[in-house]
Coordinates of C-alpha atoms in Angstrom, one line a residue:
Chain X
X1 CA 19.5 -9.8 -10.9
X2 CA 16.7 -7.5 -12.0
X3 CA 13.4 -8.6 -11.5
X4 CA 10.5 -6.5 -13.2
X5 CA 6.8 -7.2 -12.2
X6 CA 3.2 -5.5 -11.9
X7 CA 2.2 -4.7 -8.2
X8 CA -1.7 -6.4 -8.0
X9 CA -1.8 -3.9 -4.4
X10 CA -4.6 -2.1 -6.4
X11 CA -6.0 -1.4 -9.9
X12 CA -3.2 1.1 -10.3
X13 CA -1.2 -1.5 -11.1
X14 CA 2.5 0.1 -11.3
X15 CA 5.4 -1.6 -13.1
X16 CA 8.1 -2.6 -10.5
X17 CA 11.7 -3.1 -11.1
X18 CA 13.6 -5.0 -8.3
X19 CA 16.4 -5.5 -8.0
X20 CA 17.0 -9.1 -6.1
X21 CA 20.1 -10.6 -4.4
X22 CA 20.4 -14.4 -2.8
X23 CA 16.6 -14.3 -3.4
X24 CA 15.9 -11.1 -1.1
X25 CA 14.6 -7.7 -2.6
X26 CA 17.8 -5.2 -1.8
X27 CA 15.8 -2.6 -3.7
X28 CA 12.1 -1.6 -5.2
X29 CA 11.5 1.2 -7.5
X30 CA 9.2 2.5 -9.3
X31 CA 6.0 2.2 -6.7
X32 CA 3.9 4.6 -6.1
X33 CA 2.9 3.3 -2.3
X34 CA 4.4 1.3 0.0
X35 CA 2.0 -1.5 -0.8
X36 CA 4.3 -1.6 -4.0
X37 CA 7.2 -2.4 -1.8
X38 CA 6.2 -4.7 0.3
X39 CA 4.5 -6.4 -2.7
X40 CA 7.8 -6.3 -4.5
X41 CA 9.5 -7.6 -1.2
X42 CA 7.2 -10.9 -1.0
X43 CA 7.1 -11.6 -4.7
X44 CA 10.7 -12.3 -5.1
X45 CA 11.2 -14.3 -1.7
X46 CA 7.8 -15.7 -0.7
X47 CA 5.0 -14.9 -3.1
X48 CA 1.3 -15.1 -1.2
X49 CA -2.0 -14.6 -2.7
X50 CA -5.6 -14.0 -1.0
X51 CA -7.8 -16.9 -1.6
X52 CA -11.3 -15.9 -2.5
X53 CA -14.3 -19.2 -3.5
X54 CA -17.7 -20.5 -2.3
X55 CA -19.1 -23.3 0.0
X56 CA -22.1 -25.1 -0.7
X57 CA -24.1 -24.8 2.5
X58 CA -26.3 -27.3 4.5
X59 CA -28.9 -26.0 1.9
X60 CA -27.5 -26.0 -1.5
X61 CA -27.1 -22.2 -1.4
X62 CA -23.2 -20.9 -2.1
X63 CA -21.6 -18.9 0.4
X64 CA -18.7 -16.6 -0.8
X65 CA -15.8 -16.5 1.3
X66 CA -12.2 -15.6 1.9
X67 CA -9.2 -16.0 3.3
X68 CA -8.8 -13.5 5.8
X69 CA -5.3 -12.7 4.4
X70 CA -3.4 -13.7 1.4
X71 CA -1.6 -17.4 1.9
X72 CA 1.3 -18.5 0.1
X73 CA 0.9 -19.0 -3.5
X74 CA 1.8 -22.6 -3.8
X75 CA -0.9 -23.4 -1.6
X76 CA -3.9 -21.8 -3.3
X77 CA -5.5 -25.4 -4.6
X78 CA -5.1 -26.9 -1.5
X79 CA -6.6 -24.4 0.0
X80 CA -9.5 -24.4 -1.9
X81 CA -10.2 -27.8 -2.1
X82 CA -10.0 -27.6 1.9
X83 CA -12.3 -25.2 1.7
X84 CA -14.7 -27.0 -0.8
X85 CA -14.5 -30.2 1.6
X86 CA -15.6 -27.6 4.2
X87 CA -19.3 -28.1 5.8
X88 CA -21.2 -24.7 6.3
X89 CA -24.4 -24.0 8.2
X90 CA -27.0 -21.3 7.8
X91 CA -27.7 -18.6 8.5
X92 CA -24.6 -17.0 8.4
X93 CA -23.0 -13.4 8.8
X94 CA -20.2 -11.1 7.5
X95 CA -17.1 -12.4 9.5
X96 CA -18.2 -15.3 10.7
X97 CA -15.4 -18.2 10.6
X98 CA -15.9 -20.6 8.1
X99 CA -12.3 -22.8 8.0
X100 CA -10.1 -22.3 10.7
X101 CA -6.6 -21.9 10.4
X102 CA -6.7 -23.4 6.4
X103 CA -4.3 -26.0 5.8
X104 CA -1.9 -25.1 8.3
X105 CA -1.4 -21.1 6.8
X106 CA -2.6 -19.7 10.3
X107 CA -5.4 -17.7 8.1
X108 CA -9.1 -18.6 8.7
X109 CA -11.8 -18.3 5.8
X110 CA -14.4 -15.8 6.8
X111 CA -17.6 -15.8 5.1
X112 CA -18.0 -12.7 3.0
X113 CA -22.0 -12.2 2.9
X114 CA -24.7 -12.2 4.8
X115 CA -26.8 -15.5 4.4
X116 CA -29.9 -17.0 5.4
Chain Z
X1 CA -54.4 8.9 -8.3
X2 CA -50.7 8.1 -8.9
X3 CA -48.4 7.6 -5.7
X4 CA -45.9 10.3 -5.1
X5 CA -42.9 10.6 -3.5
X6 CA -39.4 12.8 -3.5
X7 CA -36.8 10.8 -4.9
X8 CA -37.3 7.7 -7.2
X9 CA -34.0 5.5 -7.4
X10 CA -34.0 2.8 -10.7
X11 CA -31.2 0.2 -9.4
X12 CA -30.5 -1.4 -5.8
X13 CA -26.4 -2.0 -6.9
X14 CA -23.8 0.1 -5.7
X15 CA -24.7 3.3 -7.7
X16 CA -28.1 3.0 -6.2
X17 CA -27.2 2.9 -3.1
X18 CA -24.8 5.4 -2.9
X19 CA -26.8 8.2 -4.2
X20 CA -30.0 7.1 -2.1
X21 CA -27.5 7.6 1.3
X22 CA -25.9 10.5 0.0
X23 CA -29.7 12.1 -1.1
X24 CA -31.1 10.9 2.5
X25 CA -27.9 12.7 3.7
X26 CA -28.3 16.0 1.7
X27 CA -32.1 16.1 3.5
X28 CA -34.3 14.3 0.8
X29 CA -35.7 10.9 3.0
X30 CA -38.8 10.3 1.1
X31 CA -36.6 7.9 -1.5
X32 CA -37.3 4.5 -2.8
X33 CA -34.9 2.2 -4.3
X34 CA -36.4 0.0 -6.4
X35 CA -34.9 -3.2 -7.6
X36 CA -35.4 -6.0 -9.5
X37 CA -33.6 -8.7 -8.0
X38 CA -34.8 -10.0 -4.5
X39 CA -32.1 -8.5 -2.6
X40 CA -29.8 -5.0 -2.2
X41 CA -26.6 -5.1 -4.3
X42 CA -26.3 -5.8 -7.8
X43 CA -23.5 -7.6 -9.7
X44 CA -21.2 -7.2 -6.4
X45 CA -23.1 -10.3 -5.1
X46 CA -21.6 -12.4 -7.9
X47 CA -17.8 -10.8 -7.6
X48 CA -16.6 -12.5 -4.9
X49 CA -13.2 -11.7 -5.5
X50 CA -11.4 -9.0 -3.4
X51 CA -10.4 -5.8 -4.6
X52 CA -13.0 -3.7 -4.0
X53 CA -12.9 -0.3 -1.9
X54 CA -9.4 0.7 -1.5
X55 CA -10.3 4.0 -2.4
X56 CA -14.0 4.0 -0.3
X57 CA -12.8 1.9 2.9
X58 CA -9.3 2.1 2.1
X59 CA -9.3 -1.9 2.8
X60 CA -9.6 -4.1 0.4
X61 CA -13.1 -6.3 0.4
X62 CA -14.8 -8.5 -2.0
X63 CA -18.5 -7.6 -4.2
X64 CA -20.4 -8.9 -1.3
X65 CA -18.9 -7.5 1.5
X66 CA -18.8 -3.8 -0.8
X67 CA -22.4 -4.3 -0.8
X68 CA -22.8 -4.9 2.4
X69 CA -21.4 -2.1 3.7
X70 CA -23.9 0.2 1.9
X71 CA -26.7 -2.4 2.6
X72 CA -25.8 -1.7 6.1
X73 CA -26.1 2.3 5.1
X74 CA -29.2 2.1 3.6
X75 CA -30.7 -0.1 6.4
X76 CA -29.3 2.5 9.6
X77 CA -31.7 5.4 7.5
X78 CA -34.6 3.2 6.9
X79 CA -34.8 4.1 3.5
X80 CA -37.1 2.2 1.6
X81 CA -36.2 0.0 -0.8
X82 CA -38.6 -2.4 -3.1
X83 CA -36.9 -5.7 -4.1
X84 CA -38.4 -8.1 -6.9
X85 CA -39.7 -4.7 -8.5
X86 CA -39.3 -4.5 -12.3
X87 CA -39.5 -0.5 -13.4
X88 CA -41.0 -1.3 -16.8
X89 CA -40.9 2.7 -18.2
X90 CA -39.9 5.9 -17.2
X91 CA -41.9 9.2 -18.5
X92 CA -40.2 12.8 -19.5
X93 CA -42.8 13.7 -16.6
X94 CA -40.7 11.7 -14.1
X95 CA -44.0 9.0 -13.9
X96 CA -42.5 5.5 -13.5
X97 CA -44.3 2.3 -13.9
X98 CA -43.6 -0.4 -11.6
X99 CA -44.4 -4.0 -11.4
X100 CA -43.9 -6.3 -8.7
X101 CA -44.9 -9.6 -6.9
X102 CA -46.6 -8.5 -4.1
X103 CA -48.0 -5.0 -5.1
X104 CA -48.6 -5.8 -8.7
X105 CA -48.4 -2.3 -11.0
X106 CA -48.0 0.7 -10.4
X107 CA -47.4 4.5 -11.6
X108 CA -45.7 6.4 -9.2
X109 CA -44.7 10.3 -9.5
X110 CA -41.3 11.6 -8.4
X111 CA -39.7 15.0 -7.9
X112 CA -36.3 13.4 -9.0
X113 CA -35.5 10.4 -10.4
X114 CA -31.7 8.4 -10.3
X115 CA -30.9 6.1 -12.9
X116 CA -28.6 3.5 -12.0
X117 CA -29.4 0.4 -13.5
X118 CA -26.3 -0.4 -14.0
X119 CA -24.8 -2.4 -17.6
X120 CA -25.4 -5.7 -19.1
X121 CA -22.7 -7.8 -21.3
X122 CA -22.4 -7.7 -25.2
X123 CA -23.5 -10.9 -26.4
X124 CA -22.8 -13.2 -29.0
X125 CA -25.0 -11.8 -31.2
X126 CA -23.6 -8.6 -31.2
X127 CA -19.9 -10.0 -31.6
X128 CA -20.4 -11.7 -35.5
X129 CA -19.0 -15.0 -34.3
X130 CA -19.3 -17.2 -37.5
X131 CA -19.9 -21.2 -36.8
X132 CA -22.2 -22.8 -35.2
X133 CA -24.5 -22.3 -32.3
X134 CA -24.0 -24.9 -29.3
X135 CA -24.7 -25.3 -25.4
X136 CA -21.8 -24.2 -23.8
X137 CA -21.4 -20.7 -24.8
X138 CA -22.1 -18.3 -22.2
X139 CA -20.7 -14.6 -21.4
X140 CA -18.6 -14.0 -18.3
X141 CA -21.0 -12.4 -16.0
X142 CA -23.4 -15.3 -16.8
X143 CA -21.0 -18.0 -16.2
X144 CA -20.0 -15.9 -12.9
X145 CA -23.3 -15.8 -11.3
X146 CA -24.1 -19.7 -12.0
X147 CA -21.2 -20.8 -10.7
X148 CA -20.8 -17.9 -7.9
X149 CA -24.2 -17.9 -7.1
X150 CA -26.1 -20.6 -8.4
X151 CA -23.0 -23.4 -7.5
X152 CA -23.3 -24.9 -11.0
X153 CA -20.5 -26.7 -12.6
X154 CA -20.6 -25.1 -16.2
X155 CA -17.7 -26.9 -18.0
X156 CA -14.4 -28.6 -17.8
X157 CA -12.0 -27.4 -20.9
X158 CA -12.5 -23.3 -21.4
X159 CA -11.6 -20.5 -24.3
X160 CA -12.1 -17.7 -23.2
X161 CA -12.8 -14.5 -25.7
X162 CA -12.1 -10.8 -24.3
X163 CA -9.4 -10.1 -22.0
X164 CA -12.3 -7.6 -19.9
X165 CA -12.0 -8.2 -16.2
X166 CA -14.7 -10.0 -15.7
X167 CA -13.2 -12.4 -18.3
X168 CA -10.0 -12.0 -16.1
X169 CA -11.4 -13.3 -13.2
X170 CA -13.4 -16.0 -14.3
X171 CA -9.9 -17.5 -16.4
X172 CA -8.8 -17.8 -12.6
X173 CA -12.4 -18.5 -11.0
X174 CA -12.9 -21.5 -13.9
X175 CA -9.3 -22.8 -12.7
X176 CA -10.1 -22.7 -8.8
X177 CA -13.3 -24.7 -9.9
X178 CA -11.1 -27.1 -11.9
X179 CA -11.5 -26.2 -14.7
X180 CA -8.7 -26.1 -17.9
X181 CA -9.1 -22.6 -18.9
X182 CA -7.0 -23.0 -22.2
X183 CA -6.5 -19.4 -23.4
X184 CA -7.8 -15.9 -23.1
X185 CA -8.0 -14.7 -26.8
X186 CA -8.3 -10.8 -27.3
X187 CA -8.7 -9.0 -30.4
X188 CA -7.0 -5.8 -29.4
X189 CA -3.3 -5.7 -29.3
X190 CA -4.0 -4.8 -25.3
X191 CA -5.7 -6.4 -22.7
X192 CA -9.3 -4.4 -22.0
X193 CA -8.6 -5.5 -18.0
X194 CA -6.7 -4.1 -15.4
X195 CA -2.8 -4.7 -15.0
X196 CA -3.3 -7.3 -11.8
X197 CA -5.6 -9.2 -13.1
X198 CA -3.6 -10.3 -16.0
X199 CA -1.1 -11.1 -13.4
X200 CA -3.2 -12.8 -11.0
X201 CA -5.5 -14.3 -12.9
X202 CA -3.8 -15.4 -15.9
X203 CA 0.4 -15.4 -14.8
X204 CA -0.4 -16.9 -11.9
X205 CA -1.8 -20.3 -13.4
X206 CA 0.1 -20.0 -16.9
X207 CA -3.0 -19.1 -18.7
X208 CA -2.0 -17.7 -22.1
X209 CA -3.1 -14.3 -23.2
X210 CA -3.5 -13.8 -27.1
X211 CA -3.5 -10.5 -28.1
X212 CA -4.9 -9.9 -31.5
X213 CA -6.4 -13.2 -31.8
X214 CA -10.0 -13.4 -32.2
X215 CA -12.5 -16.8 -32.5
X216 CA -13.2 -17.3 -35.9
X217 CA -15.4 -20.6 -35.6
X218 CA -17.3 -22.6 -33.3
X219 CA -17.7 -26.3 -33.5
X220 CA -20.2 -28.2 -32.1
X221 CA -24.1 -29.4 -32.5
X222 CA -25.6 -29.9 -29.7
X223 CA -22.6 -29.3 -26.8
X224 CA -19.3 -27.1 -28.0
X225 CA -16.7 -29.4 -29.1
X226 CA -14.3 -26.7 -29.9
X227 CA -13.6 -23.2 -31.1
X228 CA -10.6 -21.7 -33.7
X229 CA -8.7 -19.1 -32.7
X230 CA -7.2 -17.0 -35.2
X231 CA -4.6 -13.8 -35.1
X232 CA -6.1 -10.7 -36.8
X233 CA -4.0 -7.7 -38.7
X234 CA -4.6 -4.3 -37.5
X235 CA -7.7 -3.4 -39.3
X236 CA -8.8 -6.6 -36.8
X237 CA -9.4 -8.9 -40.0
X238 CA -8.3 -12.8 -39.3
X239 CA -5.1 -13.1 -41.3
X240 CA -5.3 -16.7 -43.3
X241 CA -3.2 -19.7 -41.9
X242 CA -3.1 -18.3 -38.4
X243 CA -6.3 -20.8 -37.6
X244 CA -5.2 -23.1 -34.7
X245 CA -7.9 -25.3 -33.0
X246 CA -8.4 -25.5 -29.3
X247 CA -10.8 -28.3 -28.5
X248 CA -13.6 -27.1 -25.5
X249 CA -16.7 -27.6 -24.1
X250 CA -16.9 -24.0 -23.0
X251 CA -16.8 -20.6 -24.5
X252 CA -16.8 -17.5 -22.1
X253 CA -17.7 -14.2 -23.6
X254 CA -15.7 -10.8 -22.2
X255 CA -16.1 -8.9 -25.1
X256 CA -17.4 -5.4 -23.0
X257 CA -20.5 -4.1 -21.4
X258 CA -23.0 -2.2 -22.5
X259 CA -24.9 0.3 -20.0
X260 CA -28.5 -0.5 -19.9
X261 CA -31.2 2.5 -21.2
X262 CA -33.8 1.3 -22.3
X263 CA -36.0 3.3 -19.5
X264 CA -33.3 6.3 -20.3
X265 CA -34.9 6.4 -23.8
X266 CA -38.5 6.0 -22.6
X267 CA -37.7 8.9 -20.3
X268 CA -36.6 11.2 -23.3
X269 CA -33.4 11.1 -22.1
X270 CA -30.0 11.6 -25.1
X271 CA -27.7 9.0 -25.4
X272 CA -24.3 9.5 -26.4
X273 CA -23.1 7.6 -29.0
X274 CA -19.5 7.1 -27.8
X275 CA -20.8 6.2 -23.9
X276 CA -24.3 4.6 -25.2
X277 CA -25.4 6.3 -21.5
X278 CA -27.1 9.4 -20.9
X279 CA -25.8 12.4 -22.2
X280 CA -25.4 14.5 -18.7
X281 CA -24.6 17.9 -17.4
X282 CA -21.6 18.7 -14.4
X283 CA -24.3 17.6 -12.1
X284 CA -25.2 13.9 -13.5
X285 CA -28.5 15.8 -14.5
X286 CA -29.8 14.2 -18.1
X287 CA -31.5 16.0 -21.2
X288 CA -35.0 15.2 -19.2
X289 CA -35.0 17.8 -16.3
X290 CA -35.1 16.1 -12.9
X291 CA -33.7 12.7 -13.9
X292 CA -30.1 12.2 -12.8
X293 CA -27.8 9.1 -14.2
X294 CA -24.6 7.5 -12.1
X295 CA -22.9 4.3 -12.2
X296 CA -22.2 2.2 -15.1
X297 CA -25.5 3.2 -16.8
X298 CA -23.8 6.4 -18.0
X299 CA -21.0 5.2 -18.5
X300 CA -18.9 1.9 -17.9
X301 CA -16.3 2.1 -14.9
X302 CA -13.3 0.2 -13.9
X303 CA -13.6 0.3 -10.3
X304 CA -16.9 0.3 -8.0
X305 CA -15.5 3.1 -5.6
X306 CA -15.4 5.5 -8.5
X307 CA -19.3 4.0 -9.0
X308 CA -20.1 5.0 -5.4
X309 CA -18.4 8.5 -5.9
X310 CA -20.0 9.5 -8.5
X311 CA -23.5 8.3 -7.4
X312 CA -23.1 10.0 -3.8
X313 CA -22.9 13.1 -6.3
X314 CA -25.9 12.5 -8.4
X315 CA -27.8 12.0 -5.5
X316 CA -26.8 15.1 -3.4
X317 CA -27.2 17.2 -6.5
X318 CA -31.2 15.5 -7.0
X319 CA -31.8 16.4 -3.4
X320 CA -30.2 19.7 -4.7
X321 CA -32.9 19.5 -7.6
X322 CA -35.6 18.6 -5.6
X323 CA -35.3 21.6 -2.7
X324 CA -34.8 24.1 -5.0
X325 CA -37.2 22.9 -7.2
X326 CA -34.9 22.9 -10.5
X327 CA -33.7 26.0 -10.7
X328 CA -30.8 27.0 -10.4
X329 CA -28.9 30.1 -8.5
X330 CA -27.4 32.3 -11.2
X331 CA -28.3 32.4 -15.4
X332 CA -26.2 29.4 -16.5
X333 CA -23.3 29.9 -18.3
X334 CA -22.7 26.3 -20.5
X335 CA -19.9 25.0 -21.4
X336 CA -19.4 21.8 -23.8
X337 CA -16.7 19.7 -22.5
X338 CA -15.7 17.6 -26.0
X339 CA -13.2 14.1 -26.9
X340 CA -10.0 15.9 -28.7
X341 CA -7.7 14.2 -29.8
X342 CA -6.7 10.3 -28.6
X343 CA -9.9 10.9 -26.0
X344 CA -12.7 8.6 -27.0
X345 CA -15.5 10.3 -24.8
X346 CA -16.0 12.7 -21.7
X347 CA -18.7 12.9 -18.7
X348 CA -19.8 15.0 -18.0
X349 CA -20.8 16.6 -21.7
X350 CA -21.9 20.1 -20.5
X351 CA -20.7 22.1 -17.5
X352 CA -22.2 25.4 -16.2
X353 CA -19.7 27.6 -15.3
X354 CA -22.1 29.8 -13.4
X355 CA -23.3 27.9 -10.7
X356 CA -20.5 25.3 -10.3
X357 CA -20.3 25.0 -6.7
X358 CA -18.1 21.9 -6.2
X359 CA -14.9 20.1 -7.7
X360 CA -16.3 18.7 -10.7
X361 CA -15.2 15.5 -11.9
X362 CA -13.9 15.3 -15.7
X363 CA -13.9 11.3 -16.7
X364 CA -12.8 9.9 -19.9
X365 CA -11.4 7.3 -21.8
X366 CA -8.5 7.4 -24.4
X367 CA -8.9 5.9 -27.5
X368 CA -5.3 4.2 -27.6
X369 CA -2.6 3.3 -25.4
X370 CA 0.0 6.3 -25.4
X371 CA 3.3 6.4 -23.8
X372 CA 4.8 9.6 -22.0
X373 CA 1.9 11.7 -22.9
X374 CA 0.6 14.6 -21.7
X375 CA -3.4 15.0 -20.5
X376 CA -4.6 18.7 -21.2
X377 CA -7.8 20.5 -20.9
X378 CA -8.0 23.4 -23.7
X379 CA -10.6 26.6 -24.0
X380 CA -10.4 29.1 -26.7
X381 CA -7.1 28.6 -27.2
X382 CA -5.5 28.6 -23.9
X383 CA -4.6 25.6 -21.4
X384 CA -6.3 25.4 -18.2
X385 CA -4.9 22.1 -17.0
X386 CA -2.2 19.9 -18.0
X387 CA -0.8 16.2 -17.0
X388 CA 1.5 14.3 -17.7
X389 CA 1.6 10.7 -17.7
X390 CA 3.7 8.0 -18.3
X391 CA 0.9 5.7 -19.7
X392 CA -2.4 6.0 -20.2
X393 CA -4.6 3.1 -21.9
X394 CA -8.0 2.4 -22.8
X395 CA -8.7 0.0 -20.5
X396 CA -8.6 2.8 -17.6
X397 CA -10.9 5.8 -16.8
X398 CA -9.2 8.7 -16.4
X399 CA -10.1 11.7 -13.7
X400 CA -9.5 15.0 -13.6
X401 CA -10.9 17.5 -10.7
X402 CA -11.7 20.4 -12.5
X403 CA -12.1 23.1 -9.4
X404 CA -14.6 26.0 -9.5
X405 CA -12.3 28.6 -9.8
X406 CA -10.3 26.8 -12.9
X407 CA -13.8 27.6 -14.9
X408 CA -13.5 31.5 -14.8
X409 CA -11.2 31.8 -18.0
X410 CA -13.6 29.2 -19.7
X411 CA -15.9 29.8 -22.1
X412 CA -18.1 27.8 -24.9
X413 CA -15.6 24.7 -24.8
X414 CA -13.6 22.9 -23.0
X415 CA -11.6 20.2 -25.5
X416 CA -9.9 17.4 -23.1
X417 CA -6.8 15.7 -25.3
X418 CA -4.1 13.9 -25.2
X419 CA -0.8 15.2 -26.9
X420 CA 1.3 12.4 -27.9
X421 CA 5.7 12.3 -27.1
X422 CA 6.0 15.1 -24.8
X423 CA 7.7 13.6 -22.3

């Protein structure tokens, strides 16, 4: 089975045709990077995305955050939700956890600014 | 007696900041930044989202931690920067008035002066929506910084109009809230965003794109009840019995940006019409000597590392300015660079050929999306660079490093265009 899909790597976005067997990418073309490849690779057998949303903190201000990498894609709401649910403290730095190991994914949520 | 100093920067976001580091860095330090929201960054504080700096950090971050990264720049060189300062004019003279909280106003003097203050969204005035005029209607970047920033809840059931990227990302941001975004209508037969987004905002949660549909009413007295949606023909006219309702309490706008000059034109500085920002030179330098322009205020980009690129030029090239006190090494030699044909616009608008020292970056947008094309630079007759692509489309700056030595066979124009089928 052929399998065509835009890599989201990067804004280059390149048009990807794979070719897919028993659910596994046998081939990738038309990528300019290996990011393309991999992408390609994860899409047809395991799609993941990162996960990027706020928590309201201990005083009312948001705190943007992420996933520190991309968890599976069937996971995103719970994710988020579990993230939502999640009770933040200022001050807070670049880096700094704010979920660990989210919903079982083995990612943590890192808080993405600087906050006081 | 007016305060004075080297370098004055308009604009604390990332074009700001880049060229006040890459100024300090070229051996201008007496800079200020001065911005009008209380902290270093711009609209990267509201675009949480990752995808930022591939190019820069080749990792990929989100707005705020972009920002940071230069916050953290600017901080290491101690170079002054002014939050919750308003610059209120600019003078051909390079005078700028400035208004603030704690130091009230001011009219400070500058050697050199950056413009960066970025862009601001086209509203709904500006778009010709009929119907009426409800709560609930707000454009992307608004909606983004309430609910990013503010932690508002700003509706339940969305339409969104514009397939822009910011539009893009809030279809997805509106969803991960819990919202029902219920469509993403655009009235050009292709998406304004970038490729991934579509997929990973809109694919992703089965949010349907509508290419060459447009809002043609807006129900609704006090709250929006609901908005019509209608296809248009290719002149972009809504074609009768095409109307289909969507019932909503929300309205997002992502119908382009618009870079912000209104201190460009109290500076004296030429707009061009196709960019609406500053008409500028190979060196970012404007009509009004001394006064530079990067970012999105000369012209709108797809990606902030092309923003910081850009900016780290303008600013070495107004500490450049400053040193040398505006003039420059040999006569100059100027060459217009002009939009041929399927290019909508070029930056810069002038080079001079004489005292190019540097690659200079050609960037422009085509007017259309053309398949297996080829991109060609053309001066008196003869072709100094040629490309081909596969596609190019509107909705993605294109880039061309023109180097020094390119320029000696060049003279009175350089026509960029796109010549369509050769494959």
């Amino acid at each position: 089975m052929t399998r065509n899909m835009i890599c989201i790597g990067c804004p280059m976005g390149c048009e990807l045709t794979v070719e897919v067997e028993d659910g596994k990418a046998v081939s990738v073309t038309g990528n300019t990077c290996g990011i393309g490849k991999k992408y390609a690779e994860s899409e047809v057998s395991s799609p993941t995305r990162m996960v990027t949303t706020t928590i309201i903190s201990d005083k009312g201000i948001p705190v943007p955050v992420k996933t520190r990498s991309a968890v599976p894609k069937d996971k995103i709401f719970d994710v988020v939700n579990s993230i939502k649910s999640a009770e933040l403290k200022l001050p807070v730095k670049i880096g700094d956890i704010a979920v660990r190991n989210v919903c079982g994914t083995g990612t943590d949520v890192v808080v993405t600014k600087d906050t006081v | 007696m007016a305060e004075h100093i080297s370098l004055a920067v308009i604009g604390g976001g990332p074009a700001g900041m880049a060229a006040a580091v890459s100024a300090y860095d070229s051996g201008i330090t007496d800079v200020t930044i001065f911005e009008r929201e209380n902290e270093l960054g711009g609209i990267l504080n509201q675009c949480i989202h990752n995808g930022f700096g591939l190019h820069t950090f080749k990792e990929e971050l989100t707005g705020p931690e972009y920002a940071g990264r230069y916050i953290d720049e600017v901080k290491r060189r101690n170079i002054r920067y002014e939050t919750g300062s308003t610059v209120l004019s600019v003078s051909p003279d390079r005078q700028i008035t400035v208004v603030s909280r704690e130091k009230g106003m001011r009219i400070i003097s500058a050697d050199a002066i950056i413009l960066s203050m970025g862009c601001r969204e086209r509203p709904r005035g500006a778009l010709n929506i009929p119907g009426m005029r409800p709560q609930g209607i707000y454009s992307a970047g608004t909606a983004q910084k309430l609910v990013n920033c503010e932690g508002c809840v700003i509706g339940k059931e969305v339409v969104i109009l514009g397939s822009g990227d910011i539009g893009l990302i809030m279809a997805r941001r509106m969803t991960l809230e819990g919202a029902h975004v219920k469509a993403v209508a655009e009235l050009m037969p292709y998406s304004g965003g970038l490729k991934r987004n579509i997929v990973q905002c809109l694919d992703d949660y089965g949010i349907p794109l509508l290419l060459s549909h447009t809002v043609v009413d807006i129900k609704g007295k006090r709250r929006l009840e609901g908005v019509t949606v209608a296809e248009v023909d290719q002149s972009g006219t809504p074609i009768p019995g095409t109307e289909e309702y969507y019932e909503c309490d929300t309205l997002l706008l992502s119908c382009g940006l618009i870079p912000e000059n209104e201190l460009s034109l109290s500076a004296g500085v030429k707009i061009n019409g196709a960019t609406n920002g500053p008409v500028v030179d190979d060196r970012l330098e404007t009509s009004t000597d001394g006064i530079f322009a990067c970012g999105n205020v000369l012209h709108v980009h797809d990606l902030v590392d092309f923003v910081s690129e850009e900016s780290s030029r303008a600013g070495k090239n107004a500490a450049d300015f400053i040193r040398s006190c505006g003039k420059t090494k040999n006569e100059p030699v100027i060459v217009r660079v002009t939009a041929g044909n399927g290019v909508r616009y070029t930056v810069p608008n002038t080079i001079d050929a004489a005292n190019a020292s540097g690659d200079i970056h050609l960037r422009f947008r085509v007017r259309n999306v053309y398949k297996g094309c080829t991109i060609k630079l053309i001066s008196g007759g003869s072709v100094i660079y040629s490309k081909k692509k596969k596609i190019v489309v509107p909705g993605e700056m294109e880039d061309i490093i023109i180097k020094p030595e390119m320029l000696s066979s060049v003279s009175g124009e350089l026509v960029a265009e796109i010549e369509e089928g050769a494959v």
